[in-house]
Short mmCIF file of C-alpha atoms in Angstrom, two decimals:
data_model
loop_
_atom_site.label_atom_id
_atom_site.label_comp_id
_atom_site.label_asym_id
_atom_site.label_seq_id
_atom_site.Cartn_x
_atom_site.Cartn_y
_atom_site.Cartn_z
CA MET A 1 7.96 41.61 26.11
CA SER A 2 8.25 40.33 22.52
CA SER A 3 4.98 40.08 20.54
CA ASN A 4 6.25 36.75 19.21
CA LEU A 5 5.78 35.06 22.57
CA THR A 6 3.03 32.46 22.71
CA ARG A 7 0.09 32.70 25.08
CA ARG A 8 1.53 29.85 27.15
CA GLN A 9 4.91 31.65 27.44
CA ILE A 10 3.17 34.83 28.54
CA LEU A 11 1.15 32.96 31.17
CA ALA A 12 4.33 31.25 32.37
CA ALA A 13 5.89 34.65 33.01
CA ILE A 14 2.99 35.76 35.24
CA PRO A 15 3.32 34.85 38.93
CA ALA A 16 1.33 31.74 39.75
CA ALA A 17 -0.54 33.51 42.53
CA ALA A 18 -1.74 36.16 40.10
CA VAL A 19 -3.00 33.53 37.69
CA ALA A 20 -4.77 31.64 40.47
CA ALA A 21 -6.39 34.84 41.67
CA ALA A 22 -7.69 35.82 38.25
CA PRO A 23 -11.39 34.84 38.16
CA ALA A 24 -12.59 32.80 35.18
CA SER A 25 -15.12 34.60 33.01
CA LYS A 26 -18.76 33.74 33.48
CA PRO A 27 -20.06 30.70 31.52
CA ALA A 28 -22.56 31.35 28.74
CA MET A 29 -25.24 29.40 30.63
CA LEU A 30 -24.93 31.95 33.42
CA GLY A 31 -25.14 34.94 31.12
CA GLY A 32 -21.51 35.19 30.00
CA THR A 33 -20.08 35.38 26.49
CA PRO A 34 -19.51 32.03 24.73
CA ALA A 35 -15.87 30.96 24.66
CA LYS A 36 -16.02 29.88 21.01
CA GLN A 37 -16.16 32.77 18.60
CA GLY A 38 -17.41 31.77 15.16
CA ARG A 39 -18.04 28.25 13.95
CA PHE A 40 -15.85 25.20 13.63
CA PRO A 41 -14.96 24.03 10.10
CA LYS A 42 -17.79 22.41 8.17
CA TRP A 43 -17.68 18.78 7.11
CA PRO A 44 -17.28 17.39 4.53
CA VAL A 45 -14.70 19.53 2.80
CA ALA A 46 -15.44 19.41 -0.91
CA GLY A 47 -15.09 21.50 -4.02
CA GLN A 48 -14.33 21.48 -7.72
CA PRO A 49 -12.42 18.16 -7.74
CA GLU A 50 -15.38 16.28 -6.27
CA GLU A 51 -17.88 18.06 -8.52
CA GLN A 52 -15.86 17.37 -11.67
CA ALA A 53 -15.33 13.73 -10.70
CA LEU A 54 -19.07 13.15 -10.33
CA ILE A 55 -19.87 14.93 -13.57
CA GLU A 56 -17.43 12.70 -15.43
CA VAL A 57 -19.03 9.56 -14.01
CA VAL A 58 -22.52 10.74 -14.91
CA ARG A 59 -21.49 11.56 -18.47
CA SER A 60 -19.61 8.29 -18.92
CA GLY A 61 -22.70 6.19 -18.30
CA GLN A 62 -20.44 3.76 -16.46
CA TRP A 63 -21.95 3.91 -13.01
CA PHE A 64 -21.33 0.31 -11.97
CA GLN A 65 -17.89 -1.07 -11.18
CA GLY A 66 -18.51 -3.91 -13.63
CA ASN A 67 -18.16 -1.54 -16.59
CA GLY A 68 -16.31 1.31 -14.92
CA LYS A 69 -12.70 1.84 -13.93
CA LEU A 70 -12.78 4.09 -10.87
CA VAL A 71 -13.48 1.41 -8.25
CA LYS A 72 -10.47 -0.54 -9.51
CA LYS A 73 -8.38 2.63 -9.48
CA PHE A 74 -9.44 3.43 -5.93
CA GLU A 75 -8.62 -0.12 -4.79
CA ALA A 76 -5.14 0.12 -6.25
CA GLU A 77 -4.47 3.55 -4.74
CA TYR A 78 -5.86 2.67 -1.32
CA ALA A 79 -3.77 -0.50 -1.21
CA GLN A 80 -0.72 1.60 -2.00
CA LEU A 81 -1.67 4.22 0.59
CA THR A 82 -2.01 1.64 3.36
CA GLY A 83 0.91 -0.51 2.27
CA ALA A 84 -1.33 -3.53 1.81
CA LYS A 85 -0.98 -6.03 -1.01
CA TYR A 86 -4.69 -6.04 -1.83
CA CYS A 87 -7.79 -3.89 -1.40
CA ILE A 88 -11.44 -4.62 -2.13
CA ALA A 89 -13.89 -1.71 -2.07
CA THR A 90 -17.25 -2.33 -0.40
CA SER A 91 -20.49 -0.44 0.08
CA SER A 92 -19.87 0.09 3.81
CA GLY A 93 -17.59 -0.68 6.73
CA THR A 94 -20.26 -3.11 7.90
CA GLY A 95 -19.96 -4.88 4.55
CA ALA A 96 -16.19 -5.05 4.95
CA LEU A 97 -16.48 -6.65 8.39
CA HIS A 98 -19.24 -9.05 7.32
CA SER A 99 -17.32 -10.13 4.23
CA SER A 100 -14.14 -10.70 6.24
CA LEU A 101 -15.91 -12.91 8.76
CA GLY A 102 -17.77 -14.73 6.01
CA ALA A 103 -14.59 -15.35 4.05
CA LEU A 104 -13.00 -16.86 7.17
CA GLY A 105 -15.90 -19.27 7.45
CA ILE A 106 -17.20 -17.86 10.74
CA GLY A 107 -20.64 -19.29 11.45
CA ALA A 108 -23.04 -21.06 13.78
CA GLY A 109 -21.36 -22.42 16.89
CA ASP A 110 -18.33 -20.11 16.65
CA GLU A 111 -17.39 -17.42 19.15
CA VAL A 112 -15.93 -14.07 18.14
CA ILE A 113 -14.10 -11.81 20.61
CA LEU A 114 -14.69 -8.05 20.38
CA PRO A 115 -14.72 -4.95 22.61
CA PRO A 116 -17.92 -3.48 24.11
CA TYR A 117 -16.96 0.12 23.27
CA THR A 118 -17.63 0.28 19.54
CA PHE A 119 -20.31 0.97 16.95
CA VAL A 120 -23.10 -1.59 16.84
CA ALA A 121 -22.03 -2.89 13.40
CA THR A 122 -19.08 -4.72 14.96
CA VAL A 123 -21.41 -7.03 16.85
CA ASN A 124 -24.17 -7.11 14.24
CA VAL A 125 -21.93 -8.80 11.68
CA VAL A 126 -21.19 -11.54 14.23
CA LEU A 127 -24.90 -12.08 14.82
CA LEU A 128 -25.64 -12.08 11.09
CA LEU A 129 -23.47 -15.20 10.82
CA ASN A 130 -25.17 -16.87 13.80
CA ALA A 131 -21.95 -16.75 15.79
CA LEU A 132 -21.73 -15.86 19.48
CA PRO A 133 -20.23 -12.47 20.40
CA ILE A 134 -17.89 -12.52 23.38
CA PHE A 135 -17.12 -9.10 24.81
CA VAL A 136 -13.79 -8.38 26.50
CA ASP A 137 -13.80 -5.37 28.83
CA SER A 138 -12.32 -2.00 27.94
CA ASP A 139 -9.13 -0.41 29.17
CA LEU A 140 -10.42 2.74 30.86
CA GLU A 141 -7.63 5.12 29.85
CA SER A 142 -7.14 4.11 26.21
CA MET A 143 -10.84 3.24 25.63
CA GLN A 144 -9.65 0.21 23.64
CA ILE A 145 -10.11 -3.50 24.28
CA ASP A 146 -8.10 -4.54 27.34
CA PRO A 147 -5.33 -6.76 25.92
CA GLY A 148 -4.68 -8.35 29.29
CA LYS A 149 -8.18 -9.86 29.40
CA VAL A 150 -8.37 -11.39 25.93
CA GLU A 151 -6.67 -14.72 26.53
CA ALA A 152 -8.97 -15.60 29.43
CA ALA A 153 -11.98 -15.14 27.11
CA ILE A 154 -10.74 -17.67 24.53
CA THR A 155 -12.35 -21.13 24.41
CA ASP A 156 -12.22 -24.03 21.99
CA ARG A 157 -15.11 -22.32 20.17
CA THR A 158 -13.27 -19.05 19.58
CA ALA A 159 -12.85 -18.49 15.84
CA ALA A 160 -11.66 -14.87 15.51
CA ILE A 161 -10.70 -11.71 17.40
CA ILE A 162 -11.86 -8.25 16.30
CA PRO A 163 -9.89 -5.43 17.95
CA VAL A 164 -11.39 -2.01 17.21
CA HIS A 165 -9.01 0.89 16.65
CA TYR A 166 -11.44 3.28 18.25
CA SER A 167 -11.46 7.03 17.50
CA GLY A 168 -8.33 6.95 15.33
CA ASN A 169 -6.26 5.47 18.14
CA VAL A 170 -4.80 1.95 17.80
CA ALA A 171 -5.44 -0.99 20.12
CA ASP A 172 -2.38 -2.55 21.78
CA LEU A 173 -1.30 -4.85 18.95
CA ASP A 174 1.97 -5.79 20.67
CA ARG A 175 -0.06 -7.67 23.27
CA LEU A 176 -3.04 -8.76 21.16
CA LEU A 177 -1.27 -10.32 18.19
CA PRO A 178 0.87 -12.80 20.17
CA VAL A 179 -2.24 -14.09 21.98
CA ALA A 180 -3.98 -14.63 18.65
CA ALA A 181 -0.91 -16.26 17.10
CA LYS A 182 -0.50 -18.60 20.08
CA ARG A 183 -4.06 -19.88 19.56
CA LYS A 184 -3.86 -19.67 15.74
CA LEU A 185 -6.79 -17.27 15.63
CA PRO A 186 -7.32 -14.78 12.79
CA VAL A 187 -7.43 -11.11 13.74
CA ILE A 188 -9.80 -8.82 11.87
CA GLU A 189 -8.81 -5.22 12.49
CA ASP A 190 -11.83 -2.93 12.71
CA THR A 191 -10.07 0.13 11.35
CA CYS A 192 -13.28 1.92 10.37
CA GLN A 193 -12.29 5.05 12.32
CA SER A 194 -8.54 4.95 11.79
CA HIS A 195 -7.55 6.01 8.29
CA LEU A 196 -3.77 6.62 8.24
CA SER A 197 -3.33 5.56 11.87
CA GLU A 198 -0.08 3.67 12.43
CA TRP A 199 1.35 1.07 14.76
CA ARG A 200 5.13 1.20 14.94
CA GLY A 201 5.31 3.07 11.65
CA ARG A 202 3.06 0.68 9.73
CA LYS A 203 -0.53 1.45 8.79
CA ALA A 204 -3.24 0.09 11.06
CA GLY A 205 -5.23 -2.57 9.23
CA THR A 206 -2.17 -4.30 7.79
CA TYR A 207 -1.41 -6.45 10.84
CA GLY A 208 -4.45 -8.70 10.85
CA ALA A 209 -5.84 -11.23 8.39
CA THR A 210 -7.86 -8.27 7.09
CA GLY A 211 -8.27 -4.60 7.93
CA CYS A 212 -11.75 -3.12 7.52
CA PHE A 213 -12.47 0.55 6.82
CA SER A 214 -15.55 2.74 6.64
CA PHE A 215 -16.04 5.77 4.40
CA GLN A 216 -19.34 6.82 5.95
CA ALA A 217 -20.14 10.54 6.01
CA SER A 218 -18.52 11.33 9.37
CA LYS A 219 -15.26 9.50 8.63
CA ASN A 220 -11.94 11.24 7.96
CA LEU A 221 -12.05 9.77 4.44
CA ASN A 222 -15.63 9.69 3.24
CA CYS A 223 -17.98 9.35 0.29
CA GLY A 224 -21.27 9.32 2.22
CA GLU A 225 -21.24 5.53 2.55
CA GLY A 226 -18.58 3.03 1.57
CA GLY A 227 -15.91 0.73 2.90
CA ALA A 228 -12.84 -1.34 2.09
CA ILE A 229 -11.04 -4.54 3.02
CA ILE A 230 -7.26 -4.70 2.88
CA SER A 231 -5.19 -7.87 3.20
CA ASN A 232 -1.87 -9.45 2.31
CA ASP A 233 -3.38 -12.95 2.04
CA ASP A 234 -3.90 -14.05 -1.58
CA ASP A 235 -6.56 -16.69 -0.93
CA LEU A 236 -8.39 -14.77 1.78
CA ILE A 237 -8.81 -11.65 -0.34
CA GLU A 238 -10.36 -13.77 -3.10
CA LYS A 239 -12.77 -15.27 -0.59
CA CYS A 240 -13.63 -11.73 0.59
CA TYR A 241 -14.26 -10.72 -3.01
CA ALA A 242 -16.54 -13.70 -3.56
CA PHE A 243 -18.49 -13.09 -0.36
CA HIS A 244 -19.03 -9.38 -1.14
CA TYR A 245 -20.30 -10.26 -4.64
CA ASN A 246 -22.90 -12.96 -3.99
CA GLY A 247 -20.30 -15.73 -4.12
CA SER A 248 -19.04 -14.74 -7.58
CA GLY A 249 -15.34 -15.56 -7.58
CA ARG A 250 -13.12 -13.65 -10.00
CA LYS A 251 -10.66 -16.52 -10.35
CA PRO A 252 -11.58 -20.06 -11.51
CA LYS A 253 -10.56 -21.52 -8.16
CA TRP A 254 -13.25 -19.52 -6.38
CA VAL A 255 -16.09 -19.60 -8.92
CA ASP A 256 -19.27 -21.06 -7.39
CA THR A 257 -17.53 -22.28 -4.24
CA LEU A 258 -18.73 -19.74 -1.65
CA HIS A 259 -22.03 -18.13 -0.71
CA GLY A 260 -22.24 -14.44 0.05
CA THR A 261 -24.16 -11.22 -0.27
CA LYS A 262 -23.77 -7.99 -2.23
CA TYR A 263 -21.61 -5.17 -0.91
CA LEU A 264 -20.35 -3.52 -4.10
CA MET A 265 -19.06 0.04 -4.24
CA THR A 266 -20.37 2.26 -7.05
CA GLU A 267 -18.31 4.36 -9.44
CA PHE A 268 -19.82 7.49 -7.85
CA GLN A 269 -18.44 6.54 -4.44
CA ALA A 270 -15.02 5.73 -5.88
CA ALA A 271 -14.91 9.06 -7.73
CA ILE A 272 -15.56 10.99 -4.52
CA LEU A 273 -13.00 8.93 -2.58
CA LEU A 274 -10.26 9.51 -5.14
CA ALA A 275 -10.83 13.25 -4.85
CA GLN A 276 -11.04 13.14 -1.05
CA MET A 277 -7.83 11.11 -0.78
CA ALA A 278 -5.92 14.08 -2.14
CA ARG A 279 -6.95 16.02 0.98
CA LEU A 280 -6.44 13.25 3.56
CA GLU A 281 -2.76 13.60 4.48
CA GLU A 282 -2.85 17.37 5.01
CA GLN A 283 -6.08 17.11 7.03
CA THR A 284 -4.56 14.35 9.16
CA ARG A 285 -1.48 16.45 9.91
CA THR A 286 -3.70 19.37 10.95
CA ARG A 287 -5.74 17.16 13.26
CA GLU A 288 -2.60 15.69 14.82
CA ALA A 289 -1.05 19.09 15.53
CA ASN A 290 -4.24 20.54 16.98
CA ALA A 291 -4.91 17.42 19.05
CA ARG A 292 -1.42 17.49 20.55
CA TYR A 293 -1.82 21.14 21.49
CA LEU A 294 -5.33 20.61 22.87
CA THR A 295 -4.08 17.71 24.97
CA SER A 296 -1.34 19.91 26.44
CA LEU A 297 -4.05 22.35 27.54
CA LEU A 298 -6.60 19.86 28.84
CA LYS A 299 -4.00 17.91 30.83
CA GLU A 300 -3.66 20.96 33.05
CA ILE A 301 -7.34 20.84 34.00
CA PRO A 302 -8.19 18.52 36.92
CA GLY A 303 -11.02 16.15 36.06
CA ILE A 304 -10.22 15.86 32.35
CA GLY A 305 -8.67 12.48 31.57
CA THR A 306 -7.18 12.67 28.10
CA GLN A 307 -7.10 9.43 26.09
CA LYS A 308 -4.09 7.19 26.60
CA ILE A 309 -2.09 6.41 23.48
CA TYR A 310 0.00 3.25 23.58
CA GLU A 311 3.70 3.57 22.85
CA GLY A 312 3.30 1.51 19.67
CA CYS A 313 0.73 3.90 18.22
CA THR A 314 3.00 6.10 16.15
CA ARG A 315 0.12 7.94 14.51
CA HIS A 316 -3.33 8.71 15.91
CA ALA A 317 -5.81 9.77 13.21
CA TYR A 318 -8.20 11.55 15.61
CA HIS A 319 -11.52 10.62 14.08
CA VAL A 320 -12.82 11.69 17.48
CA TYR A 321 -10.86 13.55 20.13
CA LYS A 322 -11.79 11.62 23.29
CA PHE A 323 -11.40 12.32 26.99
CA ARG A 324 -13.02 11.27 30.25
CA TYR A 325 -15.06 13.76 32.26
CA LEU A 326 -14.60 13.16 35.99
CA LYS A 327 -17.51 14.94 37.63
CA GLU A 328 -15.93 14.85 41.10
CA GLN A 329 -13.59 17.63 39.93
CA PHE A 330 -16.59 19.62 38.66
CA ALA A 331 -18.57 19.88 41.91
CA GLY A 332 -20.38 16.65 41.08
CA MET A 333 -22.05 18.19 38.01
CA PRO A 334 -23.48 15.39 35.81
CA ARG A 335 -21.82 14.76 32.47
CA GLU A 336 -25.01 15.69 30.62
CA ARG A 337 -24.96 19.10 32.31
CA PHE A 338 -21.30 19.56 31.36
CA VAL A 339 -22.12 18.73 27.72
CA LYS A 340 -25.00 21.22 27.75
CA ALA A 341 -22.77 23.90 29.24
CA MET A 342 -20.11 23.26 26.61
CA SER A 343 -22.71 23.55 23.87
CA ALA A 344 -23.75 26.95 25.26
CA GLU A 345 -20.07 27.95 24.91
CA GLY A 346 -20.27 27.08 21.21
CA VAL A 347 -18.38 23.79 21.69
CA SER A 348 -20.53 20.78 20.87
CA CYS A 349 -19.58 17.44 22.44
CA VAL A 350 -20.40 13.82 21.75
CA THR A 351 -20.72 11.41 24.65
CA GLY A 352 -19.86 8.24 22.77
CA TYR A 353 -21.29 4.75 22.98
CA ASP A 354 -23.55 3.00 25.43
CA GLU A 355 -22.88 -0.45 26.90
CA LEU A 356 -22.98 -2.53 23.72
CA ASN A 357 -22.87 -5.81 25.63
CA LYS A 358 -26.16 -4.85 27.29
CA ARG A 359 -28.05 -4.04 24.10
CA ARG A 360 -31.55 -5.46 24.10
CA HIS A 361 -31.34 -6.68 20.52
CA ILE A 362 -28.44 -9.00 21.40
CA LYS A 363 -30.47 -10.57 24.18
CA ASN A 364 -33.38 -10.96 21.76
CA VAL A 365 -31.17 -12.74 19.24
CA LEU A 366 -29.75 -15.07 21.88
CA ALA A 367 -33.29 -15.92 22.97
CA SER A 368 -34.42 -16.63 19.40
CA ARG A 369 -35.46 -20.06 18.16
CA GLY A 370 -32.43 -20.33 15.89
CA TYR A 371 -29.88 -19.55 18.58
CA ARG A 372 -31.58 -21.91 21.01
CA ARG A 373 -31.17 -24.66 18.43
CA ILE A 374 -27.49 -23.86 17.88
CA TYR A 375 -26.30 -23.23 21.44
CA SER A 376 -27.06 -25.13 24.60
CA LYS A 377 -29.23 -23.67 27.35
CA LYS A 378 -26.17 -23.72 29.61
CA VAL A 379 -24.15 -21.59 27.18
CA LEU A 380 -26.94 -19.06 26.61
CA ASP A 381 -27.86 -18.83 30.29
CA ALA A 382 -24.22 -18.11 31.18
CA TRP A 383 -23.71 -15.53 28.41
CA GLU A 384 -24.73 -12.41 30.35
CA GLU A 385 -22.51 -13.21 33.34
CA ARG A 386 -19.63 -14.13 31.05
CA ASN A 387 -19.94 -10.84 29.20
CA ARG A 388 -20.01 -8.42 32.10
CA CYS A 389 -17.73 -5.45 31.44
CA PRO A 390 -17.59 -3.29 34.58
CA VAL A 391 -14.78 -1.05 33.37
CA ASN A 392 -16.67 -0.32 30.19
CA ASP A 393 -19.77 0.50 32.24
CA GLN A 394 -17.70 3.18 33.96
CA LEU A 395 -16.24 4.43 30.68
CA CYS A 396 -19.71 4.86 29.22
CA THR A 397 -20.58 7.29 32.02
CA GLN A 398 -17.42 9.37 31.61
CA ALA A 399 -16.53 9.52 27.90
CA VAL A 400 -16.82 12.82 26.04
CA GLY A 401 -15.42 13.80 22.67
CA PHE A 402 -15.06 16.35 19.91
CA THR A 403 -15.69 15.39 16.30
CA GLN A 404 -12.80 15.40 13.84
CA ASN A 405 -13.88 18.54 11.95
CA MET A 406 -13.34 20.54 15.15
CA LEU A 407 -9.61 19.79 14.83
CA LEU A 408 -9.34 21.22 11.30
CA GLY A 409 -9.38 24.90 12.22
CA PRO A 410 -6.70 27.23 13.61
CA ARG A 411 -4.89 26.65 16.90
CA SER A 412 -6.98 29.42 18.45
CA ASP A 413 -9.97 27.06 18.28
CA MET A 414 -8.15 24.74 20.67
CA ASP A 415 -7.54 27.64 23.08
CA GLN A 416 -11.24 28.44 23.01
CA ILE A 417 -12.20 24.81 23.68
CA ALA A 418 -9.90 24.74 26.70
CA ASP A 419 -11.19 28.13 27.87
CA ALA A 420 -14.74 26.77 27.76
CA VAL A 421 -13.75 23.83 29.98
CA ARG A 422 -11.96 26.11 32.45
CA LYS A 423 -14.95 28.44 32.70
CA ILE A 424 -17.29 25.57 33.37
CA GLN A 425 -15.05 24.05 36.00
CA ALA A 426 -14.60 27.37 37.79
CA HIS A 427 -18.38 27.80 38.01
CA ALA A 428 -19.38 24.15 38.21
CA GLY A 429 -21.16 24.57 41.54
CA GLU A 430 -23.39 27.31 40.15
CA LEU A 431 -24.01 25.44 36.90
CA ALA A 432 -24.98 22.26 38.71
CA LYS A 433 -27.70 24.17 40.56
CA ALA A 434 -28.85 26.40 37.69
#
């Protein structure tokens, strides 16, 4: 047999009965050898370009974008990278979302539609503007907002829709955008996890009124903290600029016309981002290739529900590699036990978000004096029932993921991840009792 054959080709040549009869090796939690040999790639990836960029900023004495040039350079290059007409750099993805909503005039009495499976910042920016968050349930397989349930959530108070392109995947824009257009509602794309993701060959973030990005430390493009707003709307981008700079417009038309806050990016952040951008495309290709291969392996394992990717998503950035753990196929072993067993194999997992629509702080805000003055008792009393998301409740008990750095190594890392899952499934009954 040729030594050039892949492992999968070799296995295919072995009689199925022989493969089925071969016992899986013992899991590490039961005294076996961990499936993962060595460590996954470290994050962030940095070196001489980042070091030199920071040194140059320090020596220049131009640390603030008002007297520096790197923030402006980053904005121009990121706009070009995404295919957007404009880009404004911000201090965080939260700042990008808040500025977008503020620029659109979202405020007290308005409702904003968003998914329940997302980072807390997506709802916090709505609350910061005294608007009412309206959660639309998740689609279980894609883990994105369910596009078929959005229209029913719209009322005469609805002022914006925020789809979240969760994990590097893209929400179903083919179904979401027509609903928004029909009601003349702006769409703010929360693209904080989806750098270089694409919908039908066009970058995610360029379809809505704005696209909002995060460059926080875990993100595929990062500078520790940071964010950006992209848009093709001339007036809206100027309003975003004003809002993110305490209402200071940069064109006469917008001087002293809007309020705002301060979400400015520093020259240090821009310097790091410019260096990191040089690595982004190659890293994204590596993640894509490894994710495709890993999916081909995990799909063969009963009880592992790999994340659905809509047909229109022509590029998944894989900020997180997500799947659903179905314990019924693992002898009823709880997800937390599965995660612990995977960790013992040298494969750390993240379980994802909790039920955002059930967060205590949201209920506290809705019960506050200010909200009770803005919204009627009838509206506030009905909010919890209106925002039930049963599918998302199920998703929050099943979701498991691998962080993006785990996809940056060799293909053999993917084999070892899959081997860890197989070992655990084969001995799930023992592990559940151990």
